[in-house]
Short mmCIF file of C-alpha atoms in Angstrom, two decimals:
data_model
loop_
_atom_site.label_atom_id
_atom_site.label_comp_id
_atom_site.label_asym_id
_atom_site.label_seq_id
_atom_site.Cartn_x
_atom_site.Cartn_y
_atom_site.Cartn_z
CA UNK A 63 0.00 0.00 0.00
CA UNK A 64 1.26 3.40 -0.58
CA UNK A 65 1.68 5.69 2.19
CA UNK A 66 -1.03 8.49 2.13
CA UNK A 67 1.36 11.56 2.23
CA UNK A 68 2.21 10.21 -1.24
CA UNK A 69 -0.90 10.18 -3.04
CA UNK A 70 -1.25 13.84 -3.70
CA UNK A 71 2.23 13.29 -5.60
CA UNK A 72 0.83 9.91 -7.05
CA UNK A 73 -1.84 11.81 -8.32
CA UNK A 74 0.06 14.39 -9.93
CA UNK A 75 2.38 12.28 -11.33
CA UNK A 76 -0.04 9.88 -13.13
CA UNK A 77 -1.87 13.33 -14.51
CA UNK A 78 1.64 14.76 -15.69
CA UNK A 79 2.26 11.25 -17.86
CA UNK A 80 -1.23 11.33 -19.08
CA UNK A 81 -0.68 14.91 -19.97
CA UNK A 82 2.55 14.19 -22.17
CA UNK A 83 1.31 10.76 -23.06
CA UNK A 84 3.95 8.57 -21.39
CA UNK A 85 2.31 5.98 -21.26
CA UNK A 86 4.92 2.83 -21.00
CA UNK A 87 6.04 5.50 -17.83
CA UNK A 88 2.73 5.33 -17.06
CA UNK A 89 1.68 1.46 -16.93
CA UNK A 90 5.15 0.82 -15.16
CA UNK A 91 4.17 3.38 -12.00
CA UNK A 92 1.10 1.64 -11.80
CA UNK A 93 1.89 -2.04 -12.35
CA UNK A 94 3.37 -2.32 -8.52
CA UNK A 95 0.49 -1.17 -6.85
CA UNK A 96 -2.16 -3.02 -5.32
CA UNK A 97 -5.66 -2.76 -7.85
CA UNK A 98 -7.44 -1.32 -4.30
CA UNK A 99 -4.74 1.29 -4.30
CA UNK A 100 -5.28 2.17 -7.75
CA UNK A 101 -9.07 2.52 -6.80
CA UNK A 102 -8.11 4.94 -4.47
CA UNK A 103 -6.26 6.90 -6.92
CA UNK A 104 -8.70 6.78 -9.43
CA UNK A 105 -10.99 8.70 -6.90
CA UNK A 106 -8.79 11.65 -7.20
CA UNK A 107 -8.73 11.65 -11.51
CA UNK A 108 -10.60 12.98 -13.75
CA UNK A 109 -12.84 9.74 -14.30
CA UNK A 110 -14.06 10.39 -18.21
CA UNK A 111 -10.96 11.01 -19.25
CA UNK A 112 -8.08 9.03 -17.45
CA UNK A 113 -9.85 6.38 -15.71
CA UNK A 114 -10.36 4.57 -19.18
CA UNK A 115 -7.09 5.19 -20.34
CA UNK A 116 -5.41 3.73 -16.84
CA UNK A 117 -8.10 0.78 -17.35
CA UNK A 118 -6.97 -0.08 -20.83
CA UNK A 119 -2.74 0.24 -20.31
CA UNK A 120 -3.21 -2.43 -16.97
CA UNK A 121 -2.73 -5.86 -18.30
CA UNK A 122 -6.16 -7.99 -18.37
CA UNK A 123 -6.21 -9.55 -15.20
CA UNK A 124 -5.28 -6.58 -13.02
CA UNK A 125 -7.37 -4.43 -14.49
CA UNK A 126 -10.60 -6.70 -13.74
CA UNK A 127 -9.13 -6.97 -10.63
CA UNK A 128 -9.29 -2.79 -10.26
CA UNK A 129 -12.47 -2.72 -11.93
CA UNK A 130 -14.04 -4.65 -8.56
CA UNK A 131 -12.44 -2.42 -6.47
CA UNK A 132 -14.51 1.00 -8.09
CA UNK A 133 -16.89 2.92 -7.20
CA UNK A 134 -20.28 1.57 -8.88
CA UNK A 135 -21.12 4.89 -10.90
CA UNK A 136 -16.70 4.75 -12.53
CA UNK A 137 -17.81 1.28 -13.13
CA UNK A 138 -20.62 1.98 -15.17
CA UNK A 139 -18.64 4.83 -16.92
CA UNK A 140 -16.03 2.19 -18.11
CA UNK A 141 -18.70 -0.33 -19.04
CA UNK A 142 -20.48 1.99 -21.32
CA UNK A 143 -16.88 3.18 -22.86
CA UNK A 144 -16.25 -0.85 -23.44
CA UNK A 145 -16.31 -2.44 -26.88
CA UNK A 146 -18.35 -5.38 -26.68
CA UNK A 147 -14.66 -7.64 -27.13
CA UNK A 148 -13.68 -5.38 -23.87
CA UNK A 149 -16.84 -6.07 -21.94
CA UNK A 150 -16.71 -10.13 -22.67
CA UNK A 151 -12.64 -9.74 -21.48
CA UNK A 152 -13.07 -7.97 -18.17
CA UNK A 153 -16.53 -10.41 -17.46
CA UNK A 154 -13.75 -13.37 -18.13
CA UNK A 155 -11.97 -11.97 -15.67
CA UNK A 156 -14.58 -11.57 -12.91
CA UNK A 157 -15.47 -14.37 -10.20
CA UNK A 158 -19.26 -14.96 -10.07
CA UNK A 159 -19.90 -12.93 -6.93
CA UNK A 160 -18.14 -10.33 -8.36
CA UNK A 161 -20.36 -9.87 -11.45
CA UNK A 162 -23.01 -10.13 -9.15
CA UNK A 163 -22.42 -7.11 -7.19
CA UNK A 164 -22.00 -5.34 -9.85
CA UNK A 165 -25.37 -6.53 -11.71
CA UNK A 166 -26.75 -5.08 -8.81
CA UNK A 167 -25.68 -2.00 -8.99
CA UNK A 168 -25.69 -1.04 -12.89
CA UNK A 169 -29.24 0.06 -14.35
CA UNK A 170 -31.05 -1.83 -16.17
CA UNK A 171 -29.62 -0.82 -19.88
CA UNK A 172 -26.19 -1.42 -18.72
CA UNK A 173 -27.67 -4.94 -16.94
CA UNK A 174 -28.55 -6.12 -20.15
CA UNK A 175 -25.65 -5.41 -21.78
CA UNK A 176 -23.63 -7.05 -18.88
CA UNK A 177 -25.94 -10.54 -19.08
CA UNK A 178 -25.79 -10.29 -23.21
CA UNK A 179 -22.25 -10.60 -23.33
CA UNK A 180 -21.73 -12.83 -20.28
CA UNK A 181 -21.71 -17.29 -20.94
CA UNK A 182 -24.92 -19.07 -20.92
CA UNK A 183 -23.25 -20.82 -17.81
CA UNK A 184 -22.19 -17.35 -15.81
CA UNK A 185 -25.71 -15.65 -17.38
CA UNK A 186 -27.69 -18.71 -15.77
CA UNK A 187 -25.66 -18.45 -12.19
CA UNK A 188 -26.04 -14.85 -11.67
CA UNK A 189 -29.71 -15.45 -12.06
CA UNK A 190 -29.87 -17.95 -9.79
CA UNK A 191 -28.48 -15.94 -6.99
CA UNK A 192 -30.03 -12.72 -8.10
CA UNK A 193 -33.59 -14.87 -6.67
CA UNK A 194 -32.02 -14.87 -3.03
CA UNK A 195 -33.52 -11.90 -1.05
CA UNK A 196 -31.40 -8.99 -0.77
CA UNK A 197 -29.88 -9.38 2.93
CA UNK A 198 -29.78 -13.35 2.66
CA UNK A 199 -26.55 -15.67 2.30
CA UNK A 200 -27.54 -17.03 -1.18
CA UNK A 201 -26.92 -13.33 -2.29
CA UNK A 202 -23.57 -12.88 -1.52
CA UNK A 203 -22.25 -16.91 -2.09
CA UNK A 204 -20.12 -17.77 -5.21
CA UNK A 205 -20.64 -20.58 -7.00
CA UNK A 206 -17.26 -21.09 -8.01
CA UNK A 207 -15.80 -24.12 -5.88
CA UNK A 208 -14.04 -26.94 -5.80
CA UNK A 209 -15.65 -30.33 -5.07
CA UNK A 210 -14.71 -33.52 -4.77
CA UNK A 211 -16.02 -37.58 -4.12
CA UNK A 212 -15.26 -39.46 -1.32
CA UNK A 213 -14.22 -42.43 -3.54
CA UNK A 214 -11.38 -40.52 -4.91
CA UNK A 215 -7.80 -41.09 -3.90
CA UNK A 216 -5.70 -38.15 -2.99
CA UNK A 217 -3.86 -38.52 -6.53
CA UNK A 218 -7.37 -37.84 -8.10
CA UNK A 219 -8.49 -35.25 -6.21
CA UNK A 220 -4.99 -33.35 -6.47
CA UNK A 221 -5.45 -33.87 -10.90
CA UNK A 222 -9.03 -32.32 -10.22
CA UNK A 223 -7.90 -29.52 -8.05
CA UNK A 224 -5.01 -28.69 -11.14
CA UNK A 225 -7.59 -29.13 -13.84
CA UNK A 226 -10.52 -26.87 -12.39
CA UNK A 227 -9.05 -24.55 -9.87
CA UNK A 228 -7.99 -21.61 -11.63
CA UNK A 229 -11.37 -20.72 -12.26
CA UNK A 230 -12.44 -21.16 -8.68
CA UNK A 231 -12.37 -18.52 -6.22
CA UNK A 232 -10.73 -20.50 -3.40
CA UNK A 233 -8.98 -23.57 -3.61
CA UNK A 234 -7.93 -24.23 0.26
CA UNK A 235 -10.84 -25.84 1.03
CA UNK A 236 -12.65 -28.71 -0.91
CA UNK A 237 -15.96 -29.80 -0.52
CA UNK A 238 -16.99 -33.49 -0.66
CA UNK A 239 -20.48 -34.14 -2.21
CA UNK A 240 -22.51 -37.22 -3.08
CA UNK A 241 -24.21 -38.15 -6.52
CA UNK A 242 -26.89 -36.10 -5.27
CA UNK A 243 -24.82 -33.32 -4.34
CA UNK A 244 -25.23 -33.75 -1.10
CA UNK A 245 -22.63 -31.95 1.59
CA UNK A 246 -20.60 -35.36 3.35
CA UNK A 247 -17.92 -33.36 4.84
CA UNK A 248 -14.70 -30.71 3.84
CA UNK A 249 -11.25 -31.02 2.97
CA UNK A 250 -8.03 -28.60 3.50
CA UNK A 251 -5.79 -28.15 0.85
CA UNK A 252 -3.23 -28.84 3.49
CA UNK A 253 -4.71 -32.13 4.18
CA UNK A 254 -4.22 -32.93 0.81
CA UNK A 255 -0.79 -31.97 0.42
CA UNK A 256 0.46 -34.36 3.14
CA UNK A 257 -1.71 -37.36 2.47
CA UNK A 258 -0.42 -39.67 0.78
CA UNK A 259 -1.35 -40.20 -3.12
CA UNK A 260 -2.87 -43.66 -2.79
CA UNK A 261 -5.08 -42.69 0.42
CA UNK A 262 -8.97 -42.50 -0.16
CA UNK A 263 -10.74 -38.73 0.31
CA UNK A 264 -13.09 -40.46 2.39
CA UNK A 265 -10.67 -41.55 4.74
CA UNK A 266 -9.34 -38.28 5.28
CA UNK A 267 -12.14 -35.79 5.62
CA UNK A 268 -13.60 -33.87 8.04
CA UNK A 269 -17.20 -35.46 8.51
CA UNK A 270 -17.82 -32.79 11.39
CA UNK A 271 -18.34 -29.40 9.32
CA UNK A 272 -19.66 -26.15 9.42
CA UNK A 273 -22.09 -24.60 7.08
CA UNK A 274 -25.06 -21.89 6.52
CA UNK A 275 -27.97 -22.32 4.67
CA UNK A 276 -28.97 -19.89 1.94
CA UNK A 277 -31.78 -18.05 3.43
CA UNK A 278 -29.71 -17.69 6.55
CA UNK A 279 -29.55 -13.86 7.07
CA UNK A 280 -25.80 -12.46 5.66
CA UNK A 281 -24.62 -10.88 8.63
CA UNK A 282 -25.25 -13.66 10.81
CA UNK A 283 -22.89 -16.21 8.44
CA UNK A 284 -19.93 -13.28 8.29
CA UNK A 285 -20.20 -13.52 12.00
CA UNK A 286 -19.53 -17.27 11.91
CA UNK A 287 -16.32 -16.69 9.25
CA UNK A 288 -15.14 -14.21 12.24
CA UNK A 289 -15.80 -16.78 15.19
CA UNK A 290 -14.49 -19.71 13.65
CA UNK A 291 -11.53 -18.22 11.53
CA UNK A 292 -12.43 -19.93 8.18
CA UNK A 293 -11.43 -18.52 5.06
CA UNK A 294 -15.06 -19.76 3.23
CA UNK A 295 -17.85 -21.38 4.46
CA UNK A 296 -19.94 -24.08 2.42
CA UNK A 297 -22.83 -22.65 1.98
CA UNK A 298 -26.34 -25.50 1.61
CA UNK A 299 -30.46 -25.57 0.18
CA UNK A 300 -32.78 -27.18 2.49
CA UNK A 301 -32.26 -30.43 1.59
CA UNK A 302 -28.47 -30.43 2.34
CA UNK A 303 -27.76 -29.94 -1.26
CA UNK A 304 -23.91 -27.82 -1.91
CA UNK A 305 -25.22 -24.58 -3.73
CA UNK A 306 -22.12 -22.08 -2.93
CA UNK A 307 -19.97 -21.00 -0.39
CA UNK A 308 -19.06 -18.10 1.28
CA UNK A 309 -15.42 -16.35 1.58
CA UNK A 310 -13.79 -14.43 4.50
CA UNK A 311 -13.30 -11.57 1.69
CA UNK A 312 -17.31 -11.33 1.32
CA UNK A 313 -17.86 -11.30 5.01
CA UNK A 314 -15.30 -8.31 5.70
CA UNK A 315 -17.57 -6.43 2.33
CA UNK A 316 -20.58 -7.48 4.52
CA UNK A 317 -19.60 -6.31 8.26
CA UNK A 318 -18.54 -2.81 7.13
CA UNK A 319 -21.72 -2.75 5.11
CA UNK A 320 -24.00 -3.22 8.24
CA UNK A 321 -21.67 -0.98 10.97
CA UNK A 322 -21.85 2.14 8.13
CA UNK A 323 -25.50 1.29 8.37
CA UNK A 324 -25.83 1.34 11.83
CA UNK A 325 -23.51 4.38 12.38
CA UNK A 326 -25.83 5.89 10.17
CA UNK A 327 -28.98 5.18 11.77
CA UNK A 328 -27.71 5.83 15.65
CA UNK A 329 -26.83 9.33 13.90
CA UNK A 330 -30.51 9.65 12.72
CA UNK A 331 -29.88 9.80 8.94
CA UNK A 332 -30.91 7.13 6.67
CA UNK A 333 -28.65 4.66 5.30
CA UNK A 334 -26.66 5.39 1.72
CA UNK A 335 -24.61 3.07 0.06
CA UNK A 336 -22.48 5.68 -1.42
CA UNK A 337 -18.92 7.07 -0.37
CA UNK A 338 -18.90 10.28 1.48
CA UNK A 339 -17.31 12.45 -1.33
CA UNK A 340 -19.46 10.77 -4.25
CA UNK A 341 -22.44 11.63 -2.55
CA UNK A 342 -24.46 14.67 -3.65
CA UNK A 343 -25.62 17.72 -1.06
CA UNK A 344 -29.22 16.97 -1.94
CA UNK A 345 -28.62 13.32 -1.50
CA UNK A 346 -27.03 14.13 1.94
CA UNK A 347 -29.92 16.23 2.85
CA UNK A 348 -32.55 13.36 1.75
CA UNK A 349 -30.66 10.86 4.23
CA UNK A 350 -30.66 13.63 6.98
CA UNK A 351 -33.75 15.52 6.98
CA UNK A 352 -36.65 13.17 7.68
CA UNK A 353 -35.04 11.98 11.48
CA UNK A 354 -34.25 15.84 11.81
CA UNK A 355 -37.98 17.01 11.13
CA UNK A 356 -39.11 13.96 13.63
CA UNK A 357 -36.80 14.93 16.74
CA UNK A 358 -37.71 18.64 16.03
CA UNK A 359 -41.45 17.86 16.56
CA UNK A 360 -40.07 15.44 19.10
CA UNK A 361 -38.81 18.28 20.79
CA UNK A 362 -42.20 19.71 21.02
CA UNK A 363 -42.54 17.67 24.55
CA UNK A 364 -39.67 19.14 26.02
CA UNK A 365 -40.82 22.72 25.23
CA UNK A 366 -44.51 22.24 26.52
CA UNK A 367 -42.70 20.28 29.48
CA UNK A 368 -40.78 23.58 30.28
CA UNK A 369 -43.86 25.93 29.73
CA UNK A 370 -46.09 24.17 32.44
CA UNK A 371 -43.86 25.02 34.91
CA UNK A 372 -43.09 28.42 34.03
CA UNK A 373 -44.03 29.44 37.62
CA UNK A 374 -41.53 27.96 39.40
CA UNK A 375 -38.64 29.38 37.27
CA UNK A 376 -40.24 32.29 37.76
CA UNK A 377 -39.70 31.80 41.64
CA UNK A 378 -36.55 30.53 41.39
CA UNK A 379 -34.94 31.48 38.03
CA UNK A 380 -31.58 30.16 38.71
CA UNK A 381 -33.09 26.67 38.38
CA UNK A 382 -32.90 27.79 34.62
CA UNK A 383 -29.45 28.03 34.17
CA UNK A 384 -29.18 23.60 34.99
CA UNK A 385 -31.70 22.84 32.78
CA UNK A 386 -28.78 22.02 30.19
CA UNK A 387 -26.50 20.27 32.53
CA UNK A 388 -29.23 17.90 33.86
CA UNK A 389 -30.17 17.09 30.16
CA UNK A 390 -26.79 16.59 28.72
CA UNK A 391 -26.00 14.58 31.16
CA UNK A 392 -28.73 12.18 31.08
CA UNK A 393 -28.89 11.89 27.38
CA UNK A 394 -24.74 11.48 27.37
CA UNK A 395 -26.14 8.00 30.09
CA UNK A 396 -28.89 6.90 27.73
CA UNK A 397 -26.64 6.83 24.80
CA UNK A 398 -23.64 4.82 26.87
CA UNK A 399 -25.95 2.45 27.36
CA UNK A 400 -27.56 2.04 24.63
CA UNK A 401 -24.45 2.35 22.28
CA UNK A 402 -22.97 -0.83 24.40
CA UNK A 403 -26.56 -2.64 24.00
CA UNK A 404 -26.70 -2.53 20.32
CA UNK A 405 -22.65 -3.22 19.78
CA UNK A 406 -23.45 -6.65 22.03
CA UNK A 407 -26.79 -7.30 19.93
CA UNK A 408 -24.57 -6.78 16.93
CA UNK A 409 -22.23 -9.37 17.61
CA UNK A 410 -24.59 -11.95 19.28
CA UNK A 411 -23.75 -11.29 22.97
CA UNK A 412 -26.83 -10.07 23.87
CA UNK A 413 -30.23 -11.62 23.11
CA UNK A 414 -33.49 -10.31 24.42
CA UNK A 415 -33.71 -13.20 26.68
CA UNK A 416 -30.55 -11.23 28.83
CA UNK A 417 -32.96 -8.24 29.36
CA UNK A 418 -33.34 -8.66 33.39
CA UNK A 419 -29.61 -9.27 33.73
CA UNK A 420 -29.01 -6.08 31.26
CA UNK A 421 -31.30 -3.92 32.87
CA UNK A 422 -29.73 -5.40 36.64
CA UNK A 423 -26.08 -4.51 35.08
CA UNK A 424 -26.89 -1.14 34.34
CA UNK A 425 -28.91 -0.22 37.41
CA UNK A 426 -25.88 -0.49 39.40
CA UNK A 427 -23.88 0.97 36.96
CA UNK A 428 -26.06 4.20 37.10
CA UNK A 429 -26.23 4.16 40.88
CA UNK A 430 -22.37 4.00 40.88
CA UNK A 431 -22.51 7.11 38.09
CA UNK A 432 -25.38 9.43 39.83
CA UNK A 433 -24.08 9.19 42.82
CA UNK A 434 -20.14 9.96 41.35
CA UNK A 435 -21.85 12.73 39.85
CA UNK A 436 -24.40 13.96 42.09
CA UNK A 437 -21.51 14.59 44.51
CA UNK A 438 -18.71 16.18 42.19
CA UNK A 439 -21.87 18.61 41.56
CA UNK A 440 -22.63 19.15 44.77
CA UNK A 441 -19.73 20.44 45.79
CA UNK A 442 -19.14 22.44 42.33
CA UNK A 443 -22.17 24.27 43.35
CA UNK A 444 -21.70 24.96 47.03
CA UNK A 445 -18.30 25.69 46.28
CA UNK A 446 -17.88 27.20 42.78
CA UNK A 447 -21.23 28.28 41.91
CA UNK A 448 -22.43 29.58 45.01
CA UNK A 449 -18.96 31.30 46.71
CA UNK A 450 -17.07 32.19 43.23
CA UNK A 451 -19.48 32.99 41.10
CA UNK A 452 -21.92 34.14 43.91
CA UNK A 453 -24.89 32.67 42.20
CA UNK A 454 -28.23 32.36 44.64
CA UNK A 455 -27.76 28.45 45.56
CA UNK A 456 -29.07 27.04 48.70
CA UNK A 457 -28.50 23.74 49.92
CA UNK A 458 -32.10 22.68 49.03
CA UNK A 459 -31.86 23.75 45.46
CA UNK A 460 -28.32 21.97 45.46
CA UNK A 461 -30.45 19.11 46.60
CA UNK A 462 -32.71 19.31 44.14
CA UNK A 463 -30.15 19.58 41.25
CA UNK A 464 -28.58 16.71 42.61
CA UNK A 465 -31.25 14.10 43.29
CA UNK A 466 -32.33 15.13 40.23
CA UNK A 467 -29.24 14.07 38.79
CA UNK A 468 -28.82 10.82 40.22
CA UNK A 469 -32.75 9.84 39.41
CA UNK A 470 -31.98 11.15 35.48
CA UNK A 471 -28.93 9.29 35.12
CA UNK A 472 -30.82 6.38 36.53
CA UNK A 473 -33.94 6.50 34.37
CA UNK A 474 -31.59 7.51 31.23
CA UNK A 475 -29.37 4.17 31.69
CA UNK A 476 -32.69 1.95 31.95
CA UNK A 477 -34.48 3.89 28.79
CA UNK A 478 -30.88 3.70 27.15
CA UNK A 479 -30.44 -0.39 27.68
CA UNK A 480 -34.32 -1.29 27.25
CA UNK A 481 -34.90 0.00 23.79
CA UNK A 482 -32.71 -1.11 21.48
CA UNK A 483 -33.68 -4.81 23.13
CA UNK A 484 -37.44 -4.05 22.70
CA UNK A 485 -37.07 -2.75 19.24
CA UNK A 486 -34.82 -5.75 18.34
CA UNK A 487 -38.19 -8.13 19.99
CA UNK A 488 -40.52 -6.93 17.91
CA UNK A 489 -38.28 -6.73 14.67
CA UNK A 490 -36.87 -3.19 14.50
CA UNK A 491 -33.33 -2.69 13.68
CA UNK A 492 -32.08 -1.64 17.14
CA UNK A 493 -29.65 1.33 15.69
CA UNK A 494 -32.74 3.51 14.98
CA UNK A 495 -33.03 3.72 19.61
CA UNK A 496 -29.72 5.37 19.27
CA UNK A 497 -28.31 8.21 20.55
CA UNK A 498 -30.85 10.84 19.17
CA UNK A 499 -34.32 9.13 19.93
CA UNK A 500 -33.14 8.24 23.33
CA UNK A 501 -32.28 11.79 24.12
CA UNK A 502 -34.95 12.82 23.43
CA UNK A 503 -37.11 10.80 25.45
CA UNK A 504 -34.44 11.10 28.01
CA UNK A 505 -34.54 15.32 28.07
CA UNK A 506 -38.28 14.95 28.68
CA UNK A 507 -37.91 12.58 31.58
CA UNK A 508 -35.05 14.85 33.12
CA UNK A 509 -37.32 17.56 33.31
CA UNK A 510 -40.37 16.27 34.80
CA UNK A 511 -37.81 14.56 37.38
CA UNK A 512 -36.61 18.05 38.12
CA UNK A 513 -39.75 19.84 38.11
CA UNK A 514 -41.37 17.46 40.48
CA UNK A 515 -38.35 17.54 42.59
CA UNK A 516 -38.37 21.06 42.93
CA UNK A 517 -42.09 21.13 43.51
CA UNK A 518 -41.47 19.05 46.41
CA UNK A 519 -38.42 20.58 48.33
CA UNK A 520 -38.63 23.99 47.51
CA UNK A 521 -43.16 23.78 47.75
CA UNK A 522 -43.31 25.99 44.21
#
């Protein structure tokens, strides 16, 4: 990988060649890098003009190998700059899953085009896994493996491997199948190598395997490549049947799909599946607006909240100036614990089953943190507030700022752990009771804590 400092002076470099048309120059300063660092560079060109060029001085395989790694709106660019004899070389070039993606992401003039010049065999797989729902694991599974009998001998399978693997996507794992195609167990490449020629693949499998079926949700099987440390998993039909399998390289594509998801949604903006930069201001506004118009109106609570008790800041106004404190606060706990919630939902720690021991856990967590807190404030305010800046605090309305504290860090840990478990019950993706919609509910409950605190101890 390059180092970052140097891609400004990549960048300039590969737009000075293009400029005076040294191009052997040109296809040597790129041939070392790796194609996702020539993705990156290609960010920073003028795509019409030099991404085509760069695309057609990389030899064949490296440049399909780029061509993966771009942006989906450069790849359509290239695709509709492609001769047909281009199209049918790069498409060569691509593994199944690959082409997939990319289906997926090119209108439907530029799908067509794709499928027409594509093999009957590759046209009828995509198809086939373009019928798996969108989030599922037949969607993201190749089709390109190796598989093997169990009546082989090691000599066999080893000819096999030789004859078929340089089309397959992985080779370090082999998958033994029946007549009927039936899974019967897996087989390292290693295991292979130190077997000896004569011994029987039956013999030396693993019977005890691992595998996902193909309406098994996507995150859920990138999760298992993670626990287990494979590099694929086989992936099988209801009946047992080998259809695909998985690789680590898909899962990794998969996990930072979902977390940019989630970020997005505990931020309160709707998901995009476009990079920062590529994205347009109106398409950033789209994402943003609709949460931003909800927790306005949201709001509404909080300001009617404040208005029905305009008579006791009017008695004592100086319980004005900790409104903000007492709601930061409890919205900072409500997000802590919900943030933690939804990271352990997110990687199977937490089920909905755990919700007594969650809501235990953080219970004593936020009796630990109001009371921390309740006291550093207390003395702040007798101390600071009261004898530096000479502000009109009693102990009683220290009192009340202070069990108010400890009761809104309290009710903001509960909210903060309950919701994104309840949403997750009843099928809601437990990012949306992020950080914003929990503050809000959390401000509200801060001030009627407050309110009827102060009702109480100071009789307004």
């Amino acid at each position: 990988m390059f180092e970052m400092e140097s891609r400004g002076e990549l960048v300039e470099k590969i737009e000075d060649l293009v400029n005076r048309k040294r191009y052997t120059e040109l296809r040597d300063l790129l041939l070392p890098l790796e194609p996702a660092d020539i993705a990156i560079l290609a960010d920073d060109l003028d795509d019409e003009k030099t991404l085509p060029l760069l695309f057609r001085l990389l030899p064949k395989e490296q440049a399909a190998e780029v061509f993966v790694e771009l942006e989906s709106d450069q790849q359509e660019l290239l695709i509709r700059g492609f001769s047909n004899t281009e199209l049918k070389e790069v498409l060569d070039e691509l593994y199944l899953d690959d082409t997939v993606d990319i289906v997926e992401e090119m209108p439907a003039n530029v799908v067509k085009r794709i499928l027409k010049h594509s093999d009957p065999d590759m046209r009828k797989s995509i198809n086939e896994i373009l019928k798996y729902p969108e989030d599922s694991t037949g969607s993201i599974m190749t089709t390109e493996f190796v598989d093997l009998k169990e009546t082989m001998t090691v000599e066999d399978a080893l000819k096999r491997i030789r004859r078929t693997g340089p089309d397959k996507e992985t080779i370090n794992v082999c998958y033994v199948i029946d007549d009927w195609r039936h899974l019967i167990g897996v087989l390292s490449i290693r295991t292979l190598l130190l077997a000896e020629e004569d011994d029987i693949i039956g013999d030396i499998m693993e019977r005890n395997y691992i595998c996902v079926q193909t309406l098994d949700d996507q995150e859920e099987t990138a999760r298992a490549l993670g626990k287990y440390d494979f590099l694929a998993l086989p992936v099988v039909d209801t009946e047992n049947r080998l259809v695909g399998i998985v690789t680590v390289d898909d899962a990794i594509d998969v996990l930072q799909e979902e977390t940019t998801e989630d970020m997005e949604k505990m931020a309160a903006m709707l998901p995009t599946d476009k990079p920062y930069l590529r994205t347009s201001a109106f398409d950033t506004f789209k994402s943003r607006i609709p949460w931003l118009l909800l927790l306005m109106v949201s709001a509404t609570f909080t300001g009617q909240i404040i208005s029905s008790f305009e008579d006791a800041l009017s008695a004592f106004t100086i319980l004005t100036a900790y409104i903000p404190m007492l709601m930061d606060t409890g919205g900072n706990c409500g997000s802590q614990a919900s943030v933690t919630v939804i990271r352990g939902l997110s990687l199977g720690e937490i089920e909905f089953s755990d919700l007594i021991q969650v809501v235990w856990k953080e219970c004593r967590v936020a009796l630990l943190c109001g009371t921390v807190l309740a006291g550093a404030n207390f003395a702040k305010l007798m101390l600071l507030d009261r004898m530096v800046f000479h502000n009109p605090i009693t102990v009683t309305v220290a009192a009340v700022i202070c069990l108010t504290l400890v009761c809104t860090v309290f009710a903001a840990k509960i909210v903060g752990c309950m919701l994104p478990l309840l949403a997750k019950k009843i099928g809601f993706d437990p990012a949306v009771m992020a950080s914003p919609f929990i503050t809000t509910i959390v401000d509200a409950l801060s001030l009627l804590i407050y309110f009827r605190f102060a009702s109480f101890l100071l009789g307004i």
